[in-house]
JSON list of C-alpha atoms in Angstrom, two decimals:
[
{"chain": "A", "resi": 1, "resn": "LEU", "atom": "CA", "xyz": [130.19, 62.33, 149.38]},
{"chain": "A", "resi": 2, "resn": "LYS", "atom": "CA", "xyz": [129.64, 65.80, 147.22]},
{"chain": "A", "resi": 3, "resn": "ASN", "atom": "CA", "xyz": [128.20, 63.61, 144.09]},
{"chain": "A", "resi": 4, "resn": "ARG", "atom": "CA", "xyz": [126.34, 61.80, 146.14]},
{"chain": "A", "resi": 5, "resn": "LYS", "atom": "CA", "xyz": [124.90, 64.39, 147.99]},
{"chain": "A", "resi": 6, "resn": "GLU", "atom": "CA", "xyz": [124.21, 66.35, 144.68]},
{"chain": "A", "resi": 7, "resn": "GLN", "atom": "CA", "xyz": [122.07, 63.47, 143.09]},
{"chain": "A", "resi": 8, "resn": "THR", "atom": "CA", "xyz": [120.08, 62.62, 146.43]},
{"chain": "A", "resi": 9, "resn": "THR", "atom": "CA", "xyz": [119.21, 66.32, 146.31]},
{"chain": "A", "resi": 10, "resn": "VAL", "atom": "CA", "xyz": [118.00, 66.39, 142.71]},
{"chain": "A", "resi": 11, "resn": "ILE", "atom": "CA", "xyz": [116.27, 62.81, 142.97]},
{"chain": "A", "resi": 12, "resn": "ASP", "atom": "CA", "xyz": [114.29, 64.39, 146.45]},
{"chain": "A", "resi": 13, "resn": "PHE", "atom": "CA", "xyz": [113.33, 67.50, 144.31]},
{"chain": "A", "resi": 14, "resn": "LEU", "atom": "CA", "xyz": [111.97, 65.21, 141.00]},
{"chain": "A", "resi": 15, "resn": "LYS", "atom": "CA", "xyz": [110.08, 62.50, 143.55]},
{"chain": "A", "resi": 16, "resn": "PRO", "atom": "CA", "xyz": [106.69, 64.46, 143.38]},
{"chain": "A", "resi": 17, "resn": "ILE", "atom": "CA", "xyz": [107.07, 65.32, 140.06]},
{"chain": "A", "resi": 18, "resn": "LYS", "atom": "CA", "xyz": [107.86, 61.99, 138.43]},
{"chain": "A", "resi": 19, "resn": "GLU", "atom": "CA", "xyz": [104.98, 62.17, 135.94]},
{"chain": "A", "resi": 20, "resn": "PHE", "atom": "CA", "xyz": [105.87, 65.36, 134.78]},
{"chain": "A", "resi": 21, "resn": "ILE", "atom": "CA", "xyz": [109.13, 64.74, 134.40]},
{"chain": "A", "resi": 22, "resn": "ASN", "atom": "CA", "xyz": [108.51, 61.47, 132.56]},
{"chain": "A", "resi": 23, "resn": "MET", "atom": "CA", "xyz": [106.52, 63.06, 130.29]},
{"chain": "A", "resi": 24, "resn": "GLY", "atom": "CA", "xyz": [108.89, 66.27, 129.94]},
{"chain": "A", "resi": 25, "resn": "PHE", "atom": "CA", "xyz": [111.67, 64.28, 129.10]},
{"chain": "A", "resi": 26, "resn": "ALA", "atom": "CA", "xyz": [109.77, 61.33, 127.21]},
{"chain": "A", "resi": 27, "resn": "GLN", "atom": "CA", "xyz": [111.09, 62.90, 123.53]},
{"chain": "A", "resi": 28, "resn": "ALA", "atom": "CA", "xyz": [114.70, 63.50, 124.63]},
{"chain": "A", "resi": 29, "resn": "ALA", "atom": "CA", "xyz": [114.95, 60.10, 125.56]},
{"chain": "A", "resi": 30, "resn": "LYS", "atom": "CA", "xyz": [113.27, 58.48, 122.55]},
{"chain": "A", "resi": 31, "resn": "GLY", "atom": "CA", "xyz": [116.05, 56.68, 120.64]},
{"chain": "A", "resi": 32, "resn": "THR", "atom": "CA", "xyz": [118.07, 56.22, 123.60]},
{"chain": "A", "resi": 33, "resn": "THR", "atom": "CA", "xyz": [118.88, 53.26, 125.91]},
{"chain": "A", "resi": 34, "resn": "LYS", "atom": "CA", "xyz": [118.10, 56.02, 128.96]},
{"chain": "A", "resi": 35, "resn": "MET", "atom": "CA", "xyz": [114.65, 56.75, 130.90]},
{"chain": "A", "resi": 36, "resn": "PRO", "atom": "CA", "xyz": [113.37, 60.16, 131.13]},
{"chain": "A", "resi": 37, "resn": "HIS", "atom": "CA", "xyz": [113.68, 60.32, 134.46]},
{"chain": "A", "resi": 38, "resn": "ASN", "atom": "CA", "xyz": [117.41, 59.33, 134.50]},
{"chain": "A", "resi": 39, "resn": "LEU", "atom": "CA", "xyz": [118.21, 62.31, 131.41]},
{"chain": "A", "resi": 40, "resn": "ALA", "atom": "CA", "xyz": [116.24, 64.49, 134.04]},
{"chain": "A", "resi": 41, "resn": "VAL", "atom": "CA", "xyz": [118.63, 63.36, 137.29]},
{"chain": "A", "resi": 42, "resn": "SER", "atom": "CA", "xyz": [121.41, 63.65, 135.00]},
{"chain": "A", "resi": 43, "resn": "HIS", "atom": "CA", "xyz": [120.75, 67.28, 133.47]},
{"chain": "A", "resi": 44, "resn": "ASN", "atom": "CA", "xyz": [119.37, 68.72, 136.78]},
{"chain": "A", "resi": 45, "resn": "THR", "atom": "CA", "xyz": [122.34, 67.24, 138.70]},
{"chain": "A", "resi": 46, "resn": "ARG", "atom": "CA", "xyz": [124.93, 69.03, 136.01]},
{"chain": "A", "resi": 47, "resn": "TYR", "atom": "CA", "xyz": [123.35, 72.48, 136.10]},
{"chain": "A", "resi": 48, "resn": "ASP", "atom": "CA", "xyz": [121.17, 72.71, 138.86]},
{"chain": "A", "resi": 49, "resn": "VAL", "atom": "CA", "xyz": [122.98, 71.90, 141.84]},
{"chain": "A", "resi": 50, "resn": "PRO", "atom": "CA", "xyz": [125.33, 74.83, 143.02]},
{"chain": "A", "resi": 51, "resn": "ARG", "atom": "CA", "xyz": [128.77, 73.44, 144.10]},
{"chain": "A", "resi": 52, "resn": "THR", "atom": "CA", "xyz": [128.62, 74.44, 147.84]},
{"chain": "A", "resi": 53, "resn": "TYR", "atom": "CA", "xyz": [129.20, 71.00, 149.19]},
{"chain": "A", "resi": 54, "resn": "PRO", "atom": "CA", "xyz": [128.26, 70.41, 152.09]},
{"chain": "A", "resi": 55, "resn": "ALA", "atom": "CA", "xyz": [125.41, 72.60, 151.77]},
{"chain": "A", "resi": 56, "resn": "VAL", "atom": "CA", "xyz": [123.89, 71.29, 148.27]},
{"chain": "A", "resi": 57, "resn": "ASP", "atom": "CA", "xyz": [120.46, 73.18, 147.28]},
{"chain": "A", "resi": 58, "resn": "MET", "atom": "CA", "xyz": [118.98, 73.35, 143.99]},
{"chain": "A", "resi": 59, "resn": "ASP", "atom": "CA", "xyz": [119.04, 76.60, 142.02]},
{"chain": "A", "resi": 60, "resn": "PHE", "atom": "CA", "xyz": [115.40, 76.53, 141.09]},
{"chain": "A", "resi": 61, "resn": "THR", "atom": "CA", "xyz": [116.43, 79.69, 138.56]},
{"chain": "A", "resi": 62, "resn": "GLN", "atom": "CA", "xyz": [118.11, 76.74, 136.34]},
{"chain": "A", "resi": 63, "resn": "VAL", "atom": "CA", "xyz": [116.05, 73.56, 136.90]},
{"chain": "A", "resi": 64, "resn": "ARG", "atom": "CA", "xyz": [114.39, 72.06, 133.47]},
{"chain": "A", "resi": 65, "resn": "VAL", "atom": "CA", "xyz": [111.22, 69.91, 134.21]},
{"chain": "A", "resi": 66, "resn": "THR", "atom": "CA", "xyz": [110.59, 69.55, 130.14]},
{"chain": "A", "resi": 67, "resn": "GLN", "atom": "CA", "xyz": [113.34, 69.13, 127.31]},
{"chain": "A", "resi": 68, "resn": "GLY", "atom": "CA", "xyz": [112.63, 69.56, 123.92]},
{"chain": "A", "resi": 69, "resn": "LYS", "atom": "CA", "xyz": [112.92, 71.38, 120.56]},
{"chain": "A", "resi": 70, "resn": "LEU", "atom": "CA", "xyz": [109.24, 72.79, 120.52]},
{"chain": "A", "resi": 71, "resn": "PRO", "atom": "CA", "xyz": [109.14, 76.79, 120.42]},
{"chain": "A", "resi": 72, "resn": "ASN", "atom": "CA", "xyz": [108.13, 78.45, 123.55]},
{"chain": "A", "resi": 73, "resn": "VAL", "atom": "CA", "xyz": [106.40, 81.65, 123.99]},
{"chain": "A", "resi": 74, "resn": "SER", "atom": "CA", "xyz": [107.17, 85.14, 125.53]},
{"chain": "A", "resi": 75, "resn": "ASP", "atom": "CA", "xyz": [106.05, 87.28, 128.28]},
{"chain": "A", "resi": 76, "resn": "CYS", "atom": "CA", "xyz": [105.01, 84.53, 130.32]},
{"chain": "A", "resi": 77, "resn": "SER", "atom": "CA", "xyz": [103.97, 85.51, 133.81]},
{"chain": "A", "resi": 78, "resn": "VAL", "atom": "CA", "xyz": [101.84, 84.20, 136.99]},
{"chain": "A", "resi": 79, "resn": "GLU", "atom": "CA", "xyz": [99.95, 85.88, 139.48]},
{"chain": "A", "resi": 80, "resn": "LEU", "atom": "CA", "xyz": [98.83, 84.42, 142.78]},
{"chain": "A", "resi": 81, "resn": "LYS", "atom": "CA", "xyz": [94.92, 84.76, 142.85]},
{"chain": "A", "resi": 82, "resn": "PRO", "atom": "CA", "xyz": [92.31, 82.98, 145.47]},
{"chain": "A", "resi": 83, "resn": "GLU", "atom": "CA", "xyz": [91.80, 79.80, 143.21]},
{"chain": "A", "resi": 84, "resn": "GLY", "atom": "CA", "xyz": [95.34, 79.17, 142.72]},
{"chain": "A", "resi": 85, "resn": "LEU", "atom": "CA", "xyz": [97.76, 80.52, 140.36]},
{"chain": "A", "resi": 86, "resn": "HIS", "atom": "CA", "xyz": [97.01, 82.67, 136.91]},
{"chain": "A", "resi": 87, "resn": "PHE", "atom": "CA", "xyz": [99.28, 81.77, 134.10]},
{"chain": "A", "resi": 88, "resn": "THR", "atom": "CA", "xyz": [99.48, 84.38, 131.03]},
{"chain": "A", "resi": 89, "resn": "TRP", "atom": "CA", "xyz": [101.67, 84.55, 127.83]},
{"chain": "A", "resi": 90, "resn": "THR", "atom": "CA", "xyz": [101.98, 86.10, 124.81]},
{"chain": "A", "resi": 91, "resn": "CYS", "atom": "CA", "xyz": [102.24, 83.83, 121.42]},
{"chain": "A", "resi": 92, "resn": "PRO", "atom": "CA", "xyz": [104.01, 85.12, 118.62]},
{"chain": "A", "resi": 93, "resn": "GLY", "atom": "CA", "xyz": [101.99, 85.48, 115.49]},
{"chain": "A", "resi": 94, "resn": "ASN", "atom": "CA", "xyz": [103.77, 82.76, 113.42]},
{"chain": "A", "resi": 95, "resn": "LEU", "atom": "CA", "xyz": [103.47, 80.13, 116.18]},
{"chain": "A", "resi": 96, "resn": "TYR", "atom": "CA", "xyz": [99.77, 81.23, 116.76]},
{"chain": "A", "resi": 97, "resn": "TRP", "atom": "CA", "xyz": [98.84, 79.36, 113.76]},
{"chain": "A", "resi": 98, "resn": "GLN", "atom": "CA", "xyz": [101.81, 76.93, 113.48]},
{"chain": "A", "resi": 99, "resn": "ARG", "atom": "CA", "xyz": [101.41, 75.50, 116.98]},
{"chain": "A", "resi": 100, "resn": "ASP", "atom": "CA", "xyz": [97.87, 76.07, 117.77]},
{"chain": "A", "resi": 101, "resn": "SER", "atom": "CA", "xyz": [97.00, 72.52, 119.33]},
{"chain": "A", "resi": 102, "resn": "ASP", "atom": "CA", "xyz": [99.84, 72.55, 121.57]},
{"chain": "A", "resi": 103, "resn": "GLN", "atom": "CA", "xyz": [98.73, 72.67, 125.09]},
{"chain": "A", "resi": 104, "resn": "VAL", "atom": "CA", "xyz": [100.28, 74.22, 128.41]},
{"chain": "A", "resi": 105, "resn": "MET", "atom": "CA", "xyz": [102.03, 72.55, 131.12]},
{"chain": "A", "resi": 106, "resn": "LEU", "atom": "CA", "xyz": [102.18, 73.75, 134.45]},
{"chain": "A", "resi": 107, "resn": "LEU", "atom": "CA", "xyz": [104.13, 73.25, 137.76]},
{"chain": "A", "resi": 108, "resn": "ALA", "atom": "CA", "xyz": [104.21, 74.79, 141.50]},
{"chain": "A", "resi": 109, "resn": "TYR", "atom": "CA", "xyz": [106.76, 73.26, 143.58]},
{"chain": "A", "resi": 110, "resn": "PHE", "atom": "CA", "xyz": [106.75, 73.76, 147.42]},
{"chain": "A", "resi": 111, "resn": "PRO", "atom": "CA", "xyz": [110.44, 73.53, 148.57]},
{"chain": "A", "resi": 112, "resn": "ALA", "atom": "CA", "xyz": [109.64, 73.23, 152.25]},
{"chain": "A", "resi": 113, "resn": "LEU", "atom": "CA", "xyz": [107.05, 70.53, 151.71]},
{"chain": "A", "resi": 114, "resn": "GLU", "atom": "CA", "xyz": [108.61, 68.59, 148.61]},
{"chain": "A", "resi": 115, "resn": "LYS", "atom": "CA", "xyz": [105.35, 68.78, 147.30]},
{"chain": "A", "resi": 116, "resn": "ALA", "atom": "CA", "xyz": [104.04, 69.55, 143.70]},
{"chain": "A", "resi": 117, "resn": "VAL", "atom": "CA", "xyz": [100.87, 70.74, 142.17]},
{"chain": "A", "resi": 118, "resn": "TYR", "atom": "CA", "xyz": [100.94, 70.46, 138.37]},
{"chain": "A", "resi": 119, "resn": "GLN", "atom": "CA", "xyz": [98.78, 70.07, 135.49]},
{"chain": "A", "resi": 120, "resn": "LEU", "atom": "CA", "xyz": [99.66, 67.85, 132.51]},
{"chain": "A", "resi": 121, "resn": "ALA", "atom": "CA", "xyz": [97.73, 69.15, 129.54]},
{"chain": "A", "resi": 122, "resn": "GLY", "atom": "CA", "xyz": [96.19, 72.78, 130.11]},
{"chain": "A", "resi": 123, "resn": "VAL", "atom": "CA", "xyz": [94.72, 74.73, 127.41]},
{"chain": "A", "resi": 124, "resn": "LYS", "atom": "CA", "xyz": [95.85, 75.25, 124.18]},
{"chain": "A", "resi": 125, "resn": "ARG", "atom": "CA", "xyz": [98.62, 77.48, 123.23]},
{"chain": "A", "resi": 126, "resn": "PHE", "atom": "CA", "xyz": [96.59, 80.28, 121.51]},
{"chain": "A", "resi": 127, "resn": "VAL", "atom": "CA", "xyz": [93.98, 80.61, 124.65]},
{"chain": "A", "resi": 128, "resn": "CYS", "atom": "CA", "xyz": [96.91, 82.57, 126.20]},
{"chain": "A", "resi": 129, "resn": "ALA", "atom": "CA", "xyz": [95.78, 81.93, 129.82]},
{"chain": "A", "resi": 130, "resn": "GLU", "atom": "CA", "xyz": [95.10, 79.19, 132.01]},
{"chain": "A", "resi": 131, "resn": "THR", "atom": "CA", "xyz": [94.70, 78.62, 136.13]},
{"chain": "A", "resi": 132, "resn": "LEU", "atom": "CA", "xyz": [96.35, 76.07, 138.21]},
{"chain": "A", "resi": 133, "resn": "ALA", "atom": "CA", "xyz": [94.26, 75.21, 141.21]},
{"chain": "A", "resi": 134, "resn": "ILE", "atom": "CA", "xyz": [96.02, 75.50, 144.45]},
{"chain": "A", "resi": 135, "resn": "GLY", "atom": "CA", "xyz": [94.57, 74.48, 147.47]},
{"chain": "A", "resi": 136, "resn": "ALA", "atom": "CA", "xyz": [93.69, 77.03, 150.29]},
{"chain": "A", "resi": 137, "resn": "ASP", "atom": "CA", "xyz": [96.14, 75.34, 152.58]},
{"chain": "A", "resi": 138, "resn": "LEU", "atom": "CA", "xyz": [98.78, 75.77, 150.21]},
{"chain": "A", "resi": 139, "resn": "LEU", "atom": "CA", "xyz": [98.23, 79.50, 148.87]},
{"chain": "A", "resi": 140, "resn": "GLU", "atom": "CA", "xyz": [100.51, 81.16, 151.21]},
{"chain": "A", "resi": 141, "resn": "LYS", "atom": "CA", "xyz": [103.31, 78.54, 151.03]},
{"chain": "A", "resi": 142, "resn": "HIS", "atom": "CA", "xyz": [106.61, 79.12, 149.18]},
{"chain": "A", "resi": 143, "resn": "MET", "atom": "CA", "xyz": [106.42, 77.72, 145.54]},
{"chain": "A", "resi": 144, "resn": "GLU", "atom": "CA", "xyz": [108.77, 77.71, 142.47]},
{"chain": "A", "resi": 145, "resn": "ILE", "atom": "CA", "xyz": [106.89, 78.22, 139.22]},
{"chain": "A", "resi": 146, "resn": "TYR", "atom": "CA", "xyz": [107.44, 76.45, 135.74]},
{"chain": "A", "resi": 147, "resn": "ILE", "atom": "CA", "xyz": [105.49, 76.62, 132.56]},
{"chain": "A", "resi": 148, "resn": "SER", "atom": "CA", "xyz": [106.12, 74.51, 129.11]},
{"chain": "A", "resi": 149, "resn": "PHE", "atom": "CA", "xyz": [104.08, 73.52, 125.95]},
{"chain": "A", "resi": 150, "resn": "ILE", "atom": "CA", "xyz": [103.58, 70.18, 124.55]},
{"chain": "A", "resi": 151, "resn": "ALA", "atom": "CA", "xyz": [102.50, 68.93, 121.26]},
{"chain": "A", "resi": 152, "resn": "ALA", "atom": "CA", "xyz": [98.70, 67.37, 121.26]},
{"chain": "A", "resi": 153, "resn": "ASP", "atom": "CA", "xyz": [100.11, 64.20, 119.78]},
{"chain": "A", "resi": 154, "resn": "ARG", "atom": "CA", "xyz": [102.66, 64.34, 122.39]},
{"chain": "A", "resi": 155, "resn": "LYS", "atom": "CA", "xyz": [105.61, 63.93, 119.84]},
{"chain": "A", "resi": 156, "resn": "ALA", "atom": "CA", "xyz": [107.16, 67.66, 120.89]},
{"chain": "A", "resi": 157, "resn": "ILE", "atom": "CA", "xyz": [107.96, 69.61, 123.82]},
{"chain": "A", "resi": 158, "resn": "ALA", "atom": "CA", "xyz": [109.23, 73.03, 124.80]},
{"chain": "A", "resi": 159, "resn": "ASN", "atom": "CA", "xyz": [112.35, 73.38, 127.20]},
{"chain": "A", "resi": 160, "resn": "SER", "atom": "CA", "xyz": [110.39, 74.37, 130.48]},
{"chain": "A", "resi": 161, "resn": "THR", "atom": "CA", "xyz": [110.64, 78.22, 131.42]},
{"chain": "A", "resi": 162, "resn": "TYR", "atom": "CA", "xyz": [111.21, 79.39, 135.15]},
{"chain": "A", "resi": 163, "resn": "LEU", "atom": "CA", "xyz": [108.62, 82.21, 136.09]},
{"chain": "A", "resi": 164, "resn": "GLY", "atom": "CA", "xyz": [110.18, 82.80, 139.50]},
{"chain": "A", "resi": 165, "resn": "ALA", "atom": "CA", "xyz": [109.02, 82.09, 143.27]},
{"chain": "A", "resi": 166, "resn": "VAL", "atom": "CA", "xyz": [105.59, 82.99, 145.03]},
{"chain": "A", "resi": 167, "resn": "ASN", "atom": "CA", "xyz": [105.74, 83.59, 148.65]},
{"chain": "A", "resi": 168, "resn": "ALA", "atom": "CA", "xyz": [109.70, 83.40, 148.82]},
{"chain": "A", "resi": 169, "resn": "GLY", "atom": "CA", "xyz": [110.04, 85.88, 151.57]}
]
């Protein structure tokens, strides 16, 4: 029962971001017999569900929505603006030139609504800022925020980075 509840919790979390997960775990699944969604369920069940049965909840700080070996960036931050979430990041000098065609991937998950807003291919890495449009009806809702980067040819991806919760109080 405990395992079933943990897996159901993760699957329910992944439902509204299936497209994001399928892209985010595609490289990890390449060369295996597993589907990207199955790898996401497996990883997040193993690492992101606190073992407090019967009250099983996601630990959003540990969730991974993309998995890969592409270098990430540092000093990522997010700020709530009237038009949505404004993301900024710093790209180390050597990555600026080596990975300049990479694109940002952004995700805002609304736990109470079991809904998500995301962008699969935003601006290029070197731009260092992007806004994820969020509808006015969602701006004041609790959100869990993630960022990642994907190569323009879709052959490499970074591990996702958790940027925190917005409106969590």
